[in-house]
Amino acid sequence: MSARSGTNNIPVLSIVIISFNTSNILYQCLKRVASEIEDLSAEVILVDNASTDDSADMVKNEFPQFTLILSPINLGFAAANNLAFQHATGTYVVLINSDLLLHNGVLKEALKRMERERGVAAGGIQLMSGEGRPQISSRFFPTPWRDLVQRIGLFKNHSYEQCPYPDWVPGAFVIIRRNLLMACAGFDERFFMYFEEVDLCRTLKEQYGTIRYWQDLTSIHLGSASLQAIEGKHITAARQVGLWRFQSTYLYYRKHYGRLGAWSSYLLENGWQYLRLLKNWTNKLKYEETILLLNLYKDAWKSTHRGKISPEIPW
């Protein structure tokens, strides 16, 4: 199959983008996408996660050729992507964050490599900050023990960054064979945000093929664009993001390591933070920060019933 054309009007690429209140950067993202697919057989599917800004109108007016799906509520990353997957028909599905700016030729080259490397289930690229600094773009699968030794500096997750065959790659940019994506039923919707791509890569790697990381392919990932939209509401962005992360952590460990794994994560994290309290009891700022984290652990542990259930969406 050619990278430039599909068969029977079926596109080669289905590009999926999830957006929440990111109108300005979303416009830049879509401009790059539109330019990159000019001579590719591709469809673009965008799910707007109940944005309150002008994102939806901007897409309708500026990119009428793209498929826009409006969700009445914020479904989170996993469920919104699964909604888009129902409309995807391409041989490959490419997930692109709304705050990712593609570098020239990345889509074409990633497609060529997927067609050449038939044993690869999904592939990711080197993400760069807006200042041009490399971001961690490939990782080990997390475990409670690995989390602990990483916190105390005995292990650096980014040490795996040079490995061309990592355990998982971030969802900011990932290309996946659609038949395999459908075979594993897409994302686990129990994850509202965080750990959904870790969980998906785990299924793909264990059942269908390898995960690939191409360090020489790069794009700009500004990061946290959607999260900034919740600042100033009933809860601070930092606290909300922390709660989401810890909820997903316990859900992931309970799913893959059972009750013991979830309890290990909870107790190790709490133990580490209590040690920080003892160390920083004279430092008011760090002491209050640690108390906040301990409360977030408790809230996440309680709201997920010790990692057993996902809170109702939107989280």
Short mmCIF file of C-alpha atoms in Angstrom, two decimals:
data_model
loop_
_atom_site.label_atom_id
_atom_site.label_comp_id
_atom_site.label_asym_id
_atom_site.label_seq_id
_atom_site.Cartn_x
_atom_site.Cartn_y
_atom_site.Cartn_z
CA MET A 1 0.00 0.00 0.00
CA SER A 2 1.34 3.40 -0.96
CA ALA A 3 1.89 6.05 1.68
CA ARG A 4 0.12 8.48 -0.67
CA SER A 5 -3.06 6.59 -1.42
CA GLY A 6 -5.44 4.13 0.17
CA THR A 7 -7.51 1.43 -1.49
CA ASN A 8 -11.26 1.60 -2.20
CA ASN A 9 -11.31 5.17 -0.86
CA ILE A 10 -10.08 3.98 2.53
CA PRO A 11 -7.49 6.44 3.87
CA VAL A 12 -4.08 5.28 4.99
CA LEU A 13 -4.07 7.54 8.05
CA SER A 14 -6.78 8.44 10.55
CA ILE A 15 -5.46 11.37 12.58
CA VAL A 16 -7.25 11.75 15.91
CA ILE A 17 -7.05 14.92 18.02
CA ILE A 18 -8.80 15.59 21.34
CA SER A 19 -9.33 19.21 22.35
CA PHE A 20 -10.49 21.01 25.46
CA ASN A 21 -10.35 24.83 25.56
CA THR A 22 -7.20 25.09 23.44
CA SER A 23 -8.45 27.24 20.56
CA ASN A 24 -5.28 29.23 19.84
CA ILE A 25 -2.78 26.41 19.99
CA LEU A 26 -5.29 24.03 18.37
CA TYR A 27 -5.39 26.32 15.34
CA GLN A 28 -1.60 26.09 15.03
CA CYS A 29 -1.72 22.32 15.48
CA LEU A 30 -4.35 21.87 12.77
CA LYS A 31 -2.53 24.18 10.36
CA ARG A 32 0.55 21.96 10.66
CA VAL A 33 -1.57 18.83 10.22
CA ALA A 34 -3.34 20.23 7.16
CA SER A 35 0.00 21.10 5.57
CA GLU A 36 1.50 17.69 6.32
CA ILE A 37 -1.37 15.66 4.83
CA GLU A 38 -1.70 17.60 1.55
CA ASP A 39 -0.28 14.69 -0.46
CA LEU A 40 -1.23 11.89 1.94
CA SER A 41 -4.37 9.79 2.02
CA ALA A 42 -5.63 10.89 5.41
CA GLU A 43 -8.70 11.82 7.42
CA VAL A 44 -8.67 14.06 10.49
CA ILE A 45 -11.13 13.41 13.33
CA LEU A 46 -11.33 15.92 16.16
CA VAL A 47 -13.33 15.44 19.36
CA ASP A 48 -14.13 18.60 21.27
CA ASN A 49 -14.45 17.69 24.95
CA ALA A 50 -17.16 20.22 25.90
CA SER A 51 -14.94 23.28 25.41
CA THR A 52 -16.27 26.62 26.63
CA ASP A 53 -14.02 28.69 24.36
CA ASP A 54 -14.42 29.12 20.58
CA SER A 55 -12.56 25.90 19.68
CA ALA A 56 -15.52 24.24 17.97
CA ASP A 57 -16.46 27.32 15.94
CA MET A 58 -12.84 27.82 14.95
CA VAL A 59 -12.62 24.26 13.61
CA LYS A 60 -15.94 24.56 11.76
CA ASN A 61 -14.89 27.84 10.12
CA GLU A 62 -11.19 27.23 9.46
CA PHE A 63 -11.06 23.46 8.86
CA PRO A 64 -14.44 22.36 7.46
CA GLN A 65 -12.72 19.42 5.72
CA PHE A 66 -12.03 17.79 9.10
CA THR A 67 -14.57 15.69 11.01
CA LEU A 68 -15.63 17.46 14.21
CA ILE A 69 -17.39 15.54 16.98
CA LEU A 70 -18.89 17.57 19.82
CA SER A 71 -19.13 15.88 23.20
CA PRO A 72 -21.64 17.42 25.65
CA ILE A 73 -19.36 16.54 28.58
CA ASN A 74 -15.63 16.24 29.11
CA LEU A 75 -15.05 12.55 28.45
CA GLY A 76 -11.37 12.65 29.31
CA PHE A 77 -8.60 11.43 27.01
CA ALA A 78 -9.38 7.72 26.83
CA ALA A 79 -13.13 7.83 26.20
CA ALA A 80 -12.87 10.76 23.78
CA ASN A 81 -10.30 8.87 21.70
CA ASN A 82 -12.50 5.77 21.71
CA LEU A 83 -15.35 7.92 20.41
CA ALA A 84 -13.11 9.09 17.57
CA PHE A 85 -11.96 5.52 16.84
CA GLN A 86 -15.56 4.63 15.98
CA HIS A 87 -15.28 6.99 13.00
CA ALA A 88 -11.71 6.08 11.98
CA THR A 89 -11.28 4.04 8.80
CA GLY A 90 -7.55 4.34 8.11
CA THR A 91 -5.00 1.56 8.11
CA TYR A 92 -3.12 3.48 10.81
CA VAL A 93 -4.44 5.70 13.59
CA VAL A 94 -2.24 8.63 14.62
CA LEU A 95 -2.92 10.27 17.98
CA ILE A 96 -1.83 13.90 18.11
CA ASN A 97 -2.29 16.18 21.11
CA SER A 98 -3.90 19.53 20.42
CA ASP A 99 -0.71 21.19 21.71
CA LEU A 100 1.63 19.28 19.37
CA LEU A 101 3.21 21.08 16.40
CA LEU A 102 4.37 18.62 13.76
CA HIS A 103 7.77 19.06 12.19
CA ASN A 104 7.94 18.75 8.44
CA GLY A 105 7.83 15.20 7.11
CA VAL A 106 7.25 13.44 10.44
CA LEU A 107 3.92 11.90 9.43
CA LYS A 108 5.27 10.57 6.15
CA GLU A 109 8.39 9.14 7.70
CA ALA A 110 6.53 7.53 10.61
CA LEU A 111 4.15 5.93 8.10
CA LYS A 112 7.03 4.62 5.99
CA ARG A 113 8.62 3.04 9.03
CA MET A 114 5.40 1.37 10.15
CA GLU A 115 4.98 -0.09 6.66
CA ARG A 116 8.58 -1.28 6.67
CA GLU A 117 8.67 -2.64 10.26
CA ARG A 118 5.73 -5.05 10.23
CA GLY A 119 6.32 -6.30 13.76
CA VAL A 120 5.76 -2.86 15.28
CA ALA A 121 2.34 -2.34 16.87
CA ALA A 122 2.81 1.34 17.71
CA GLY A 123 5.52 3.97 17.36
CA GLY A 124 6.40 7.26 18.97
CA ILE A 125 8.79 10.13 18.32
CA GLN A 126 11.09 12.49 20.20
CA LEU A 127 8.99 15.26 21.75
CA MET A 128 10.61 18.69 22.13
CA SER A 129 9.61 21.60 24.35
CA GLY A 130 8.80 24.98 22.91
CA GLU A 131 12.35 26.01 23.80
CA GLY A 132 13.78 23.09 21.85
CA ARG A 133 14.68 20.90 24.82
CA PRO A 134 14.02 17.15 24.49
CA GLN A 135 11.23 15.76 26.64
CA ILE A 136 11.16 12.23 28.01
CA SER A 137 9.56 10.34 25.13
CA SER A 138 10.00 6.64 25.95
CA ARG A 139 9.74 4.83 29.25
CA PHE A 140 9.68 1.63 31.28
CA PHE A 141 6.37 0.31 32.51
CA PRO A 142 5.82 1.72 36.01
CA THR A 143 5.88 -0.45 39.12
CA PRO A 144 5.52 0.63 42.77
CA TRP A 145 9.14 -0.31 43.45
CA ARG A 146 10.43 1.54 40.39
CA ASP A 147 8.46 4.62 41.42
CA LEU A 148 10.10 4.54 44.85
CA VAL A 149 13.69 4.08 43.71
CA GLN A 150 13.16 6.76 41.08
CA ARG A 151 11.98 9.18 43.78
CA ILE A 152 15.09 8.60 45.87
CA GLY A 153 17.36 8.99 42.86
CA LEU A 154 18.52 5.41 42.38
CA PHE A 155 16.81 5.06 39.01
CA LYS A 156 16.21 7.53 36.20
CA ASN A 157 13.30 6.69 33.90
CA HIS A 158 14.81 8.76 31.12
CA SER A 159 17.75 6.34 31.03
CA TYR A 160 15.52 4.28 28.76
CA GLU A 161 15.09 7.19 26.37
CA GLN A 162 17.80 6.03 23.98
CA CYS A 163 16.23 2.57 23.62
CA PRO A 164 14.55 2.08 20.22
CA TYR A 165 12.19 -0.54 21.70
CA PRO A 166 10.75 0.92 24.95
CA ASP A 167 7.82 -0.32 26.99
CA TRP A 168 5.59 2.65 26.13
CA VAL A 169 5.55 6.03 24.41
CA PRO A 170 3.47 9.14 25.28
CA GLY A 171 0.13 9.73 23.62
CA ALA A 172 1.12 13.22 22.45
CA PHE A 173 2.16 11.52 19.21
CA VAL A 174 1.76 7.82 18.56
CA ILE A 175 0.98 5.89 15.37
CA ILE A 176 -0.87 2.59 15.84
CA ARG A 177 -2.04 -0.13 13.48
CA ARG A 178 -5.82 0.25 13.51
CA ASN A 179 -6.54 -3.48 13.32
CA LEU A 180 -4.53 -4.00 16.51
CA LEU A 181 -6.14 -0.99 18.16
CA MET A 182 -9.56 -2.45 17.45
CA ALA A 183 -8.45 -5.90 18.58
CA CYS A 184 -7.65 -4.56 22.04
CA ALA A 185 -10.83 -2.42 22.08
CA GLY A 186 -9.00 0.90 22.24
CA PHE A 187 -8.30 2.64 25.51
CA ASP A 188 -9.54 1.45 28.88
CA GLU A 189 -12.08 4.16 29.72
CA ARG A 190 -11.56 3.72 33.44
CA PHE A 191 -8.61 6.07 32.96
CA PHE A 192 -9.95 9.61 32.61
CA MET A 193 -6.48 11.08 32.19
CA TYR A 194 -2.97 9.66 32.69
CA PHE A 195 -1.85 6.03 32.37
CA GLU A 196 -4.27 5.35 29.50
CA GLU A 197 -1.44 5.17 26.94
CA VAL A 198 0.71 3.14 29.35
CA ASP A 199 -2.10 0.64 29.71
CA LEU A 200 -2.73 0.51 25.95
CA CYS A 201 0.96 0.05 25.11
CA ARG A 202 1.11 -2.75 27.65
CA THR A 203 -1.71 -4.60 25.90
CA LEU A 204 -0.23 -3.98 22.46
CA LYS A 205 3.25 -5.09 23.51
CA GLU A 206 2.11 -8.20 25.38
CA GLN A 207 -0.31 -9.42 22.72
CA TYR A 208 0.44 -7.93 19.31
CA GLY A 209 3.96 -6.61 18.71
CA THR A 210 6.74 -4.28 19.74
CA ILE A 211 6.59 -0.59 20.70
CA ARG A 212 8.95 1.57 18.67
CA TYR A 213 10.65 4.87 19.50
CA TRP A 214 12.22 6.92 16.69
CA GLN A 215 14.49 9.46 18.31
CA ASP A 216 15.44 11.09 15.01
CA LEU A 217 11.82 12.10 14.32
CA THR A 218 10.87 15.19 16.33
CA SER A 219 7.96 17.56 16.91
CA ILE A 220 7.18 20.33 19.39
CA HIS A 221 4.99 19.41 22.35
CA LEU A 222 4.02 22.49 24.33
CA GLY A 223 2.33 20.44 27.06
CA SER A 224 -0.51 21.09 29.55
CA ALA A 225 -2.46 23.41 27.25
CA SER A 226 -5.83 21.94 28.24
CA LEU A 227 -4.92 21.81 31.91
CA GLN A 228 -4.40 25.55 32.03
CA ALA A 229 -8.10 25.96 31.26
CA ILE A 230 -9.11 24.67 34.70
CA GLU A 231 -6.96 27.18 36.59
CA GLY A 232 -9.03 29.61 38.60
CA LYS A 233 -12.07 27.35 38.93
CA HIS A 234 -13.21 25.53 42.06
CA ILE A 235 -9.90 23.75 42.31
CA THR A 236 -6.39 24.73 41.34
CA ALA A 237 -4.91 23.18 38.23
CA ALA A 238 -1.99 21.73 40.18
CA ARG A 239 -4.25 19.97 42.67
CA GLN A 240 -6.61 18.68 39.98
CA VAL A 241 -3.79 17.30 37.87
CA GLY A 242 -2.28 15.64 40.93
CA LEU A 243 -5.59 14.03 41.85
CA TRP A 244 -6.12 12.71 38.31
CA ARG A 245 -2.60 11.29 38.24
CA PHE A 246 -2.91 9.50 41.58
CA GLN A 247 -6.37 8.14 40.77
CA SER A 248 -5.05 6.68 37.53
CA THR A 249 -1.96 5.36 39.32
CA TYR A 250 -4.03 3.29 41.73
CA LEU A 251 -6.35 2.09 38.96
CA TYR A 252 -3.36 1.00 36.88
CA TYR A 253 -1.59 -0.84 39.71
CA ARG A 254 -4.77 -2.58 40.81
CA LYS A 255 -5.47 -3.69 37.23
CA HIS A 256 -1.98 -5.01 36.48
CA TYR A 257 -0.54 -5.92 39.89
CA GLY A 258 -3.65 -6.69 41.91
CA ARG A 259 -4.60 -5.53 45.38
CA LEU A 260 -1.04 -5.94 46.65
CA GLY A 261 0.28 -3.70 43.87
CA ALA A 262 -2.21 -0.95 44.64
CA TRP A 263 -1.55 -1.12 48.38
CA SER A 264 2.22 -1.14 47.78
CA SER A 265 1.99 2.02 45.70
CA TYR A 266 -0.18 3.78 48.26
CA LEU A 267 1.94 2.83 51.27
CA LEU A 268 5.29 3.51 49.59
CA GLU A 269 4.21 6.95 48.38
CA ASN A 270 2.78 7.83 51.79
CA GLY A 271 5.87 6.58 53.57
CA TRP A 272 8.10 8.65 51.33
CA GLN A 273 6.05 11.80 51.95
CA TYR A 274 6.06 11.28 55.73
CA LEU A 275 9.85 11.11 55.57
CA ARG A 276 9.75 14.42 53.67
CA LEU A 277 7.61 15.89 56.46
CA LEU A 278 10.25 14.99 59.02
CA LYS A 279 12.99 16.42 56.85
CA ASN A 280 11.19 19.68 56.01
CA TRP A 281 9.24 20.39 59.20
CA THR A 282 11.00 23.77 59.54
CA ASN A 283 10.38 24.72 55.89
CA LYS A 284 6.83 26.06 55.77
CA LEU A 285 6.46 25.94 51.98
CA LYS A 286 7.76 22.38 51.55
CA TYR A 287 5.85 21.21 54.63
CA GLU A 288 2.54 22.51 53.24
CA GLU A 289 3.34 21.04 49.83
CA THR A 290 3.87 17.63 51.40
CA ILE A 291 0.63 17.84 53.37
CA LEU A 292 -1.18 18.66 50.11
CA LEU A 293 0.30 15.57 48.44
CA LEU A 294 -0.67 13.33 51.35
CA ASN A 295 -4.25 14.62 51.16
CA LEU A 296 -4.29 13.98 47.39
CA TYR A 297 -3.11 10.40 47.93
CA LYS A 298 -5.89 9.91 50.46
CA ASP A 299 -8.56 11.46 48.21
CA ALA A 300 -7.45 9.40 45.19
CA TRP A 301 -7.30 6.20 47.24
CA LYS A 302 -10.79 6.80 48.62
CA SER A 303 -12.41 7.93 45.34
CA THR A 304 -11.13 4.85 43.48
CA HIS A 305 -12.01 2.46 46.33
CA ARG A 306 -8.35 1.46 46.64
CA GLY A 307 -7.89 1.26 42.88
CA LYS A 308 -10.93 -0.93 42.23
CA ILE A 309 -13.29 1.49 40.44
CA SER A 310 -13.07 4.62 38.35
CA PRO A 311 -14.97 7.70 39.58
CA GLU A 312 -17.86 8.78 37.35
CA ILE A 313 -16.83 11.11 34.52
CA PRO A 314 -16.03 13.89 34.33
CA TRP A 315 -13.55 13.41 37.14
#
